[in-house]
Coordinates of N, CA, C and O in Angstrom, one line a residue:
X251 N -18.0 181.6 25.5 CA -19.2 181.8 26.4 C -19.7 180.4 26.8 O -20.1 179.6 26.0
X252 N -19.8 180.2 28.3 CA -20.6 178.7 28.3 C -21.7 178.8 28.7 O -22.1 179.7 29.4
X253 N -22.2 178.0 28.2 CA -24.3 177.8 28.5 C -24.2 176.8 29.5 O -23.6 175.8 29.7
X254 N -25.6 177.7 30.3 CA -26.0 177.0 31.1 C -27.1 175.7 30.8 O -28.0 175.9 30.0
X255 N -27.0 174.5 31.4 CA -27.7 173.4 30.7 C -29.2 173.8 31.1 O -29.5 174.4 32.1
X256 N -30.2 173.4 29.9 CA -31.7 173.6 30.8 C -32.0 173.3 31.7 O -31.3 172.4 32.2
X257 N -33.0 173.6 32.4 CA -33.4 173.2 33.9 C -34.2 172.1 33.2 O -33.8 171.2 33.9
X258 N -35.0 171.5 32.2 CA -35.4 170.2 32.0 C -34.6 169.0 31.9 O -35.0 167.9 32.0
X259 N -33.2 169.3 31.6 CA -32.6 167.9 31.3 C -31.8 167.7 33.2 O -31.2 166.7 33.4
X260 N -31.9 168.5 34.0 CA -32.1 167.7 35.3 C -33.5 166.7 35.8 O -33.4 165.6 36.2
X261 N -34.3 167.3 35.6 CA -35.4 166.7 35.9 C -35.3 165.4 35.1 O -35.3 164.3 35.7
X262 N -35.3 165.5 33.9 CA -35.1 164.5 33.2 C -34.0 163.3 33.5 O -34.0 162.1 33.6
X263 N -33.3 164.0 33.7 CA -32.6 162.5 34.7 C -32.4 162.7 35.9 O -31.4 162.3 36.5
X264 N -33.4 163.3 36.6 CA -34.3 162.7 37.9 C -35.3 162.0 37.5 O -35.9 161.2 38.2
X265 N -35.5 162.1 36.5 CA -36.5 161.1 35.9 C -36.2 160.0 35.7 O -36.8 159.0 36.2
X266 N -35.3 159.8 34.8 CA -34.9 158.2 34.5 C -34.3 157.8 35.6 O -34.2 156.6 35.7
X267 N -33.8 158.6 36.9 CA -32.9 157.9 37.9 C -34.4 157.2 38.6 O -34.3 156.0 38.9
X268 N -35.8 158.0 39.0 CA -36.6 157.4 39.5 C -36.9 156.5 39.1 O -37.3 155.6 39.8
X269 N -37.0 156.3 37.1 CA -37.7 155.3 36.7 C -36.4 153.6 36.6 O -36.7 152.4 36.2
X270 N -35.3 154.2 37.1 CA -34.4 153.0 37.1 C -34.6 152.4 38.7 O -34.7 151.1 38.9
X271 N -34.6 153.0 39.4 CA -35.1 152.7 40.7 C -36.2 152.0 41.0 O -36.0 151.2 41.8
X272 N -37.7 152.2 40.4 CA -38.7 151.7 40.1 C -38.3 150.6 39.9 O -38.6 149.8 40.7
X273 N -37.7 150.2 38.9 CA -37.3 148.9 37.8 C -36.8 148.0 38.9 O -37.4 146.9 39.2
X274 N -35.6 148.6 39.6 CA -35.0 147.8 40.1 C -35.6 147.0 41.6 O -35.2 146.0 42.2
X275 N -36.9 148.1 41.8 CA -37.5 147.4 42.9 C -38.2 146.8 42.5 O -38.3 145.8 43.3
X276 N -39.4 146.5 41.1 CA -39.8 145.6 40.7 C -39.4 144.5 40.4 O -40.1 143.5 40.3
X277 N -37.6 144.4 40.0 CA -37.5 143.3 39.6 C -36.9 142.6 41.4 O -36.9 141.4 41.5
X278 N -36.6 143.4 42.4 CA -36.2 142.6 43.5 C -37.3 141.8 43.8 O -37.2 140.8 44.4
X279 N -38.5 142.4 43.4 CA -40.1 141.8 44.0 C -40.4 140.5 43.7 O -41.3 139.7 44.2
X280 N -39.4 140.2 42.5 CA -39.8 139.0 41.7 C -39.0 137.9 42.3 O -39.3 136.7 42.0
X281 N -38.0 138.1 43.1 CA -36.8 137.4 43.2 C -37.4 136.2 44.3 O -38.4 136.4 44.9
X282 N -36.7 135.2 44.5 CA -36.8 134.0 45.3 C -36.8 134.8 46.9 O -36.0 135.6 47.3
X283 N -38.2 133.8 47.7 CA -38.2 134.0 49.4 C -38.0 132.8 49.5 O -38.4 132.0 48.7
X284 N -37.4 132.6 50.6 CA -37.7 131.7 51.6 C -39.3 131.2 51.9 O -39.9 132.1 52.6
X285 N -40.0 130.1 51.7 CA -40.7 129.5 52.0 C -41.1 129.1 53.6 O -40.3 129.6 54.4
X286 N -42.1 128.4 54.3 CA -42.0 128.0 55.6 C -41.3 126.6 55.9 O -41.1 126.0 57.0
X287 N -41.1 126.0 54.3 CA -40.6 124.9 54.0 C -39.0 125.2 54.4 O -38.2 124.4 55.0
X288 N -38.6 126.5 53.9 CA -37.1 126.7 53.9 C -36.8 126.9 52.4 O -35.9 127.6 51.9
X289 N -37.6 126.0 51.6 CA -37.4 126.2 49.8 C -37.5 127.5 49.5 O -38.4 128.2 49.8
X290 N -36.4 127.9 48.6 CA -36.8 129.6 47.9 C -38.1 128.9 47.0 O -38.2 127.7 46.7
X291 N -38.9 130.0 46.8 CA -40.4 129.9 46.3 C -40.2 131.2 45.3 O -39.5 132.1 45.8
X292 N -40.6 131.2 44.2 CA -40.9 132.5 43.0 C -42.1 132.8 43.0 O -42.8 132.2 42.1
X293 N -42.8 133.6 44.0 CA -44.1 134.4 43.7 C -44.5 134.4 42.0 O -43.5 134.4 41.3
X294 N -45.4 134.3 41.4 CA -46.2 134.3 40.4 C -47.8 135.7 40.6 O -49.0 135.7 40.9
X295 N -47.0 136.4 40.3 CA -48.0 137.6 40.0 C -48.8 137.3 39.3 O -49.9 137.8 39.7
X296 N -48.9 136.6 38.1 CA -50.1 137.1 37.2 C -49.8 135.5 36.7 O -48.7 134.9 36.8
X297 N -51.1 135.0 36.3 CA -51.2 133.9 35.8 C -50.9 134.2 33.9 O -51.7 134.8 33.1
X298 N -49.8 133.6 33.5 CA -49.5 133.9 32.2 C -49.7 132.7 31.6 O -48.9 132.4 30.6
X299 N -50.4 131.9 31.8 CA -50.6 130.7 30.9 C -51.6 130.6 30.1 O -52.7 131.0 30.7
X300 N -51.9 130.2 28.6 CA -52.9 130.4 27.3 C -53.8 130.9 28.2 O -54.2 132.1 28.3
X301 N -54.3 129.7 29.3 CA -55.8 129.9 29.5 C -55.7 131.0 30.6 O -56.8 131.6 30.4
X302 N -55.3 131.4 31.2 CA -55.1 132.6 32.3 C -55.0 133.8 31.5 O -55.7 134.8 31.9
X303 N -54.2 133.9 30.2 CA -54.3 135.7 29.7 C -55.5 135.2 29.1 O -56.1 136.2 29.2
X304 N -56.5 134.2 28.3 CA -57.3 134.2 27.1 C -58.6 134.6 28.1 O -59.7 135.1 27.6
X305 N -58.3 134.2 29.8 CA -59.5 134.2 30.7 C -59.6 135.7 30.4 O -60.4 136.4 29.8
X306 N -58.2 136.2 31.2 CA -58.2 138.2 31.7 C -58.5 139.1 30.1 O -59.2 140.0 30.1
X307 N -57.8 138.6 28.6 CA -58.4 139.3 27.8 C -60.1 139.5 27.6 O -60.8 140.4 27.9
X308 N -60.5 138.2 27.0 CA -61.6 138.4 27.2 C -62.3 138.9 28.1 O -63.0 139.9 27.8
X309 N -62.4 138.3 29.4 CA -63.3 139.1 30.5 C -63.5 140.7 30.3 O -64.5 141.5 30.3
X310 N -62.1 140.7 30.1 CA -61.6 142.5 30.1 C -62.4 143.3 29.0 O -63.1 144.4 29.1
X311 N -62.2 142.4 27.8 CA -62.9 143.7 26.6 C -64.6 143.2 26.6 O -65.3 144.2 26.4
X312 N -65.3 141.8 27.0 CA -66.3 141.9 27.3 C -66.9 143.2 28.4 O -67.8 143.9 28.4
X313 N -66.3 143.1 29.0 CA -66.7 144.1 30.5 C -66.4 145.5 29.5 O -67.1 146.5 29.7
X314 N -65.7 145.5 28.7 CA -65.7 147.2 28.1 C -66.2 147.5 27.4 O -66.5 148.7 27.3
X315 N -66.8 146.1 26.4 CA -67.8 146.4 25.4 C -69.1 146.7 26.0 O -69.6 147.9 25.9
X316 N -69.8 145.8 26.5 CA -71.3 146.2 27.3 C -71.0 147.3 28.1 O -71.9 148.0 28.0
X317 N -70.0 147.9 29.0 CA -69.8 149.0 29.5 C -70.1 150.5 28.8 O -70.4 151.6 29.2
X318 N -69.8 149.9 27.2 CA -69.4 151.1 26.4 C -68.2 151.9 26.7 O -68.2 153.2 26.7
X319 N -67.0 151.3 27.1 CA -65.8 152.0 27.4 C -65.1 152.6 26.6 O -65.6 152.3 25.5
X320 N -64.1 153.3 26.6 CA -63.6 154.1 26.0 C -62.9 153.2 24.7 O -63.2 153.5 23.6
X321 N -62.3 152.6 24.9 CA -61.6 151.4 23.6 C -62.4 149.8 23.4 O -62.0 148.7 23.0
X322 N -63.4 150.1 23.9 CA -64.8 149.4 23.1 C -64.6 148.9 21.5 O -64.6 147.7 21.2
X323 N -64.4 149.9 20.6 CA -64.7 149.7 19.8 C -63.4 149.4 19.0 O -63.3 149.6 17.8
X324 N -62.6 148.8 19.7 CA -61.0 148.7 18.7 C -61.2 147.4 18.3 O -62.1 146.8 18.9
X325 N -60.6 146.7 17.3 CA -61.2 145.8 16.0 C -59.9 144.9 17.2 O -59.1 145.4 18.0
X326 N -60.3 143.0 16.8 CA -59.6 142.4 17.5 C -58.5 141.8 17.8 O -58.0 141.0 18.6
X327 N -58.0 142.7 16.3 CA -55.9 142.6 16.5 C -55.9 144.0 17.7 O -55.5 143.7 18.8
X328 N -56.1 144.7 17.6 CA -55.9 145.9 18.3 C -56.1 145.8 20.1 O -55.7 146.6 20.9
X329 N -56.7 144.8 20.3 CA -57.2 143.7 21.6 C -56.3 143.1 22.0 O -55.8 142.9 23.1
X330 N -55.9 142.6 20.6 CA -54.5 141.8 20.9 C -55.5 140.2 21.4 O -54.9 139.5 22.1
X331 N -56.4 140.0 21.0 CA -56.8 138.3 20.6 C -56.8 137.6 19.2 O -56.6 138.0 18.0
X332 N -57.0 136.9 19.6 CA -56.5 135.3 18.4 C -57.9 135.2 17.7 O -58.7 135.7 18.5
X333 N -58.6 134.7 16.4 CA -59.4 134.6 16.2 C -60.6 133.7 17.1 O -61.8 133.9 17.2
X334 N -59.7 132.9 17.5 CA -60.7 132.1 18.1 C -61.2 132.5 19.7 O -62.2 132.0 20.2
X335 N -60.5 133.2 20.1 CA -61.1 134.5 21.3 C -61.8 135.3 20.9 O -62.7 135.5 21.8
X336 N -62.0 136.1 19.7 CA -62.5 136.8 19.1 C -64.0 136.2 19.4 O -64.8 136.5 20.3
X337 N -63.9 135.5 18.7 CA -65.5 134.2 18.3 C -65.9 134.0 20.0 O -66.7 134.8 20.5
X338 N -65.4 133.3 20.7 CA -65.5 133.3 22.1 C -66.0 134.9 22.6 O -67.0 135.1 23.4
X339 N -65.6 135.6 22.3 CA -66.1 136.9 23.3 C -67.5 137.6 22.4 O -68.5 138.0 22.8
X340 N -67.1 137.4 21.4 CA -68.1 137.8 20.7 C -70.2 137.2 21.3 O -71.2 137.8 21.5
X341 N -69.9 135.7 21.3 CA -70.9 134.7 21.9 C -70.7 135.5 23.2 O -71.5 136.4 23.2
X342 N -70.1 135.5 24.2 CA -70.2 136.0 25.3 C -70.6 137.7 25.9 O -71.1 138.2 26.9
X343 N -70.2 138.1 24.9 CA -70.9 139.5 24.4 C -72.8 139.4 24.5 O -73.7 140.0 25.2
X344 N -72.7 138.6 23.6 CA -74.3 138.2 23.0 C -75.1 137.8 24.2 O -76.2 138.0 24.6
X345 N -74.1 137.0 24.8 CA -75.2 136.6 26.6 C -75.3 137.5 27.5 O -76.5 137.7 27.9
X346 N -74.2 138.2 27.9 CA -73.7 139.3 28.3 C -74.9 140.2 28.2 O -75.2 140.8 29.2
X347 N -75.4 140.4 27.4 CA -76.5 142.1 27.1 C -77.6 141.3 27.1 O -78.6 142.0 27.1
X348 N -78.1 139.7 27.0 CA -79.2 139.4 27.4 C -79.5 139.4 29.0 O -80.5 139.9 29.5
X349 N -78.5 138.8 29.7 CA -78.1 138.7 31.1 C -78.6 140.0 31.7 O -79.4 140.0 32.6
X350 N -77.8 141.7 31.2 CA -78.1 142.8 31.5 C -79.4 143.3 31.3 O -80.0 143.9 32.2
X351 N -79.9 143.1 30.2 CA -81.3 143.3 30.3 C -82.1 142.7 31.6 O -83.0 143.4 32.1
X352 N -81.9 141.5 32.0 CA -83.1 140.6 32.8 C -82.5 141.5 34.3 O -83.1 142.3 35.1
X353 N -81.2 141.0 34.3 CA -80.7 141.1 35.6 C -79.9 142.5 36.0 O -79.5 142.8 37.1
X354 N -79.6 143.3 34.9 CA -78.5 144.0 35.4 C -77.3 143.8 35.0 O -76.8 142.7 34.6
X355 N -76.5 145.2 35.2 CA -75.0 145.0 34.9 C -74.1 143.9 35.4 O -73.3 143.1 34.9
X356 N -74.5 144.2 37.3 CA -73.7 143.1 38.0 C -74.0 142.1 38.0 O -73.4 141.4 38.8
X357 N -75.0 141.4 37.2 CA -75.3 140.4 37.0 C -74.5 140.0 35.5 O -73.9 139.0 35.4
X358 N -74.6 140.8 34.4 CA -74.1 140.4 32.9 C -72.3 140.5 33.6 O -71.5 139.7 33.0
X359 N -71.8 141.2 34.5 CA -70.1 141.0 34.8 C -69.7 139.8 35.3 O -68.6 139.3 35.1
X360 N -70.6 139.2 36.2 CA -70.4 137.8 36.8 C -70.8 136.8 35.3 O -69.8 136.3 34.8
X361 N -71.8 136.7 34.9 CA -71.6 135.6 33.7 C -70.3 135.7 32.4 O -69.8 134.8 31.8
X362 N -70.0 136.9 32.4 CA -68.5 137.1 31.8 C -67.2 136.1 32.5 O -66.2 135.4 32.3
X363 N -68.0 136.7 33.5 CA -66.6 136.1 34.0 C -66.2 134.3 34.3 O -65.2 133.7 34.6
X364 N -67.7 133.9 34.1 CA -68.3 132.6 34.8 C -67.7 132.2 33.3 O -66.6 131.6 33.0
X365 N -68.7 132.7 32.4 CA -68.4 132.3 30.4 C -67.0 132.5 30.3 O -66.2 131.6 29.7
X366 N -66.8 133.0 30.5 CA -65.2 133.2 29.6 C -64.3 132.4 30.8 O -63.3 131.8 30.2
X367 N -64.2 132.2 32.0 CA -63.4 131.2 32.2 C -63.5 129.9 31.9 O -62.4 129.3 31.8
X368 N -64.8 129.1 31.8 CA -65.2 128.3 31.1 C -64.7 127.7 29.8 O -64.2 126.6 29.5
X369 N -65.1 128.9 28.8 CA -64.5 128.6 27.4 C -63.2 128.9 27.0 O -62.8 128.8 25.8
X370 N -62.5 129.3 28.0 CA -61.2 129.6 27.6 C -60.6 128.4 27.9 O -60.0 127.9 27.0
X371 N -60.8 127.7 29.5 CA -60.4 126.5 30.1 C -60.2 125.0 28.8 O -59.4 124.2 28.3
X372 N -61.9 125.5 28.8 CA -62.1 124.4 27.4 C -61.5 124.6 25.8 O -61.4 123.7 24.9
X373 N -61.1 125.8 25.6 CA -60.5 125.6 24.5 C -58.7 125.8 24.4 O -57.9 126.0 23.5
X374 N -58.5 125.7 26.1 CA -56.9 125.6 26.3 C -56.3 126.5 25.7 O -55.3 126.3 25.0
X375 N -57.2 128.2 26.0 CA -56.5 129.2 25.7 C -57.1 130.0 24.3 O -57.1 131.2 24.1
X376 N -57.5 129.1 23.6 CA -58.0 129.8 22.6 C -57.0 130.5 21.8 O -57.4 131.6 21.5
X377 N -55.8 130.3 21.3 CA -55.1 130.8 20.8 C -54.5 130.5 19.2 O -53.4 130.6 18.8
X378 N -55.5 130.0 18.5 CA -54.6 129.4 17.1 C -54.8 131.1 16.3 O -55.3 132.2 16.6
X379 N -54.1 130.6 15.5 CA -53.5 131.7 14.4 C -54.8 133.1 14.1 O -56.0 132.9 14.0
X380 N -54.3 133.8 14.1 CA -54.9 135.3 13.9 C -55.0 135.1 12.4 O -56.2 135.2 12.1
X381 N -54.4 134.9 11.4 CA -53.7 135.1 9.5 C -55.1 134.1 9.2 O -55.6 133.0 9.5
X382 N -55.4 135.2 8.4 CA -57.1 135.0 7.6 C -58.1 134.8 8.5 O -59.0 134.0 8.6
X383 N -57.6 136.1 9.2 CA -59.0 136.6 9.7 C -60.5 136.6 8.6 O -60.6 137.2 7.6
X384 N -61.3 135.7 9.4 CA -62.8 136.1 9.2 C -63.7 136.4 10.4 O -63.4 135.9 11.6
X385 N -64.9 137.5 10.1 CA -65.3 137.4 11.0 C -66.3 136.4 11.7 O -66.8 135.6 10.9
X386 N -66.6 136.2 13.1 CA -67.4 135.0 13.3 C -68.5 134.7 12.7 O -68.9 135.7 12.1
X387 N -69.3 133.6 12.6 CA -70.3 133.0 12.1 C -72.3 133.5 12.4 O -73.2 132.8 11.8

């Protein structure tokens, strides 16, 4: 007697066929253009350097903490920061909800963003070792 296959394992690879498709146009996206120079150029989506992710983490969980967002309250391996970001957002936290009090929310999101690129700049990322964690001072 032969069985008929489920109707979910079509879908399912309609599924991975869309999700290989996806892939494959993301990665064409990445690929070298032509310039007005004529030089192939590699677009740069996301700034991935110490101080560029130490800027977008922080900013990010500051803006979620004073928001009260949904993953607010995840401890700062779970953030995925370094101790010394930790300490950085923490102080900037602390300005952050004085700022909101005087002025407002859209006022405490702009000093986040002002603070934390600042101290990320200056501490070139902020990233020394997570191992023996304490909390800040």
């Amino acid at each position: 007697m032969r069985r008929t296959p489920p109707r979910y394992g079509r879908a399912r690879t309609g599924a991975r066929a869309l999700a290989t498709a996806a892939l494959a146009i993301a990665l064409g996206a990445g690929c070298s253009t032509p310039s007005a120079s004529g030089k192939a150029t590699t677009p740069s989506p996301d700034d991935t350097s110490p101080v560029g992710a130490c800027t977008k983490l922080i900013s990010y969980w500051a803006k979620e903490s004073i928001t009260g967002g949904k993953w607010a309250g995840l401890d700062w391996e779970q953030k995925g920061l370094s101790n010394q970001q930790y300490e950085i957002m923490d102080v900037i936290i602390k300005n952050a909800r004085a700022e909101q009090k005087r002025h407002g929310l859209a006022s405490a999101k702009k000093l986040i963003d002002r603070q934390t690129k600042q101290r990320c700049t200056e501490e070139n990322g902020a990233t020394w070792s997570s191992q023996n964690w304490r909390p800040p001072k």
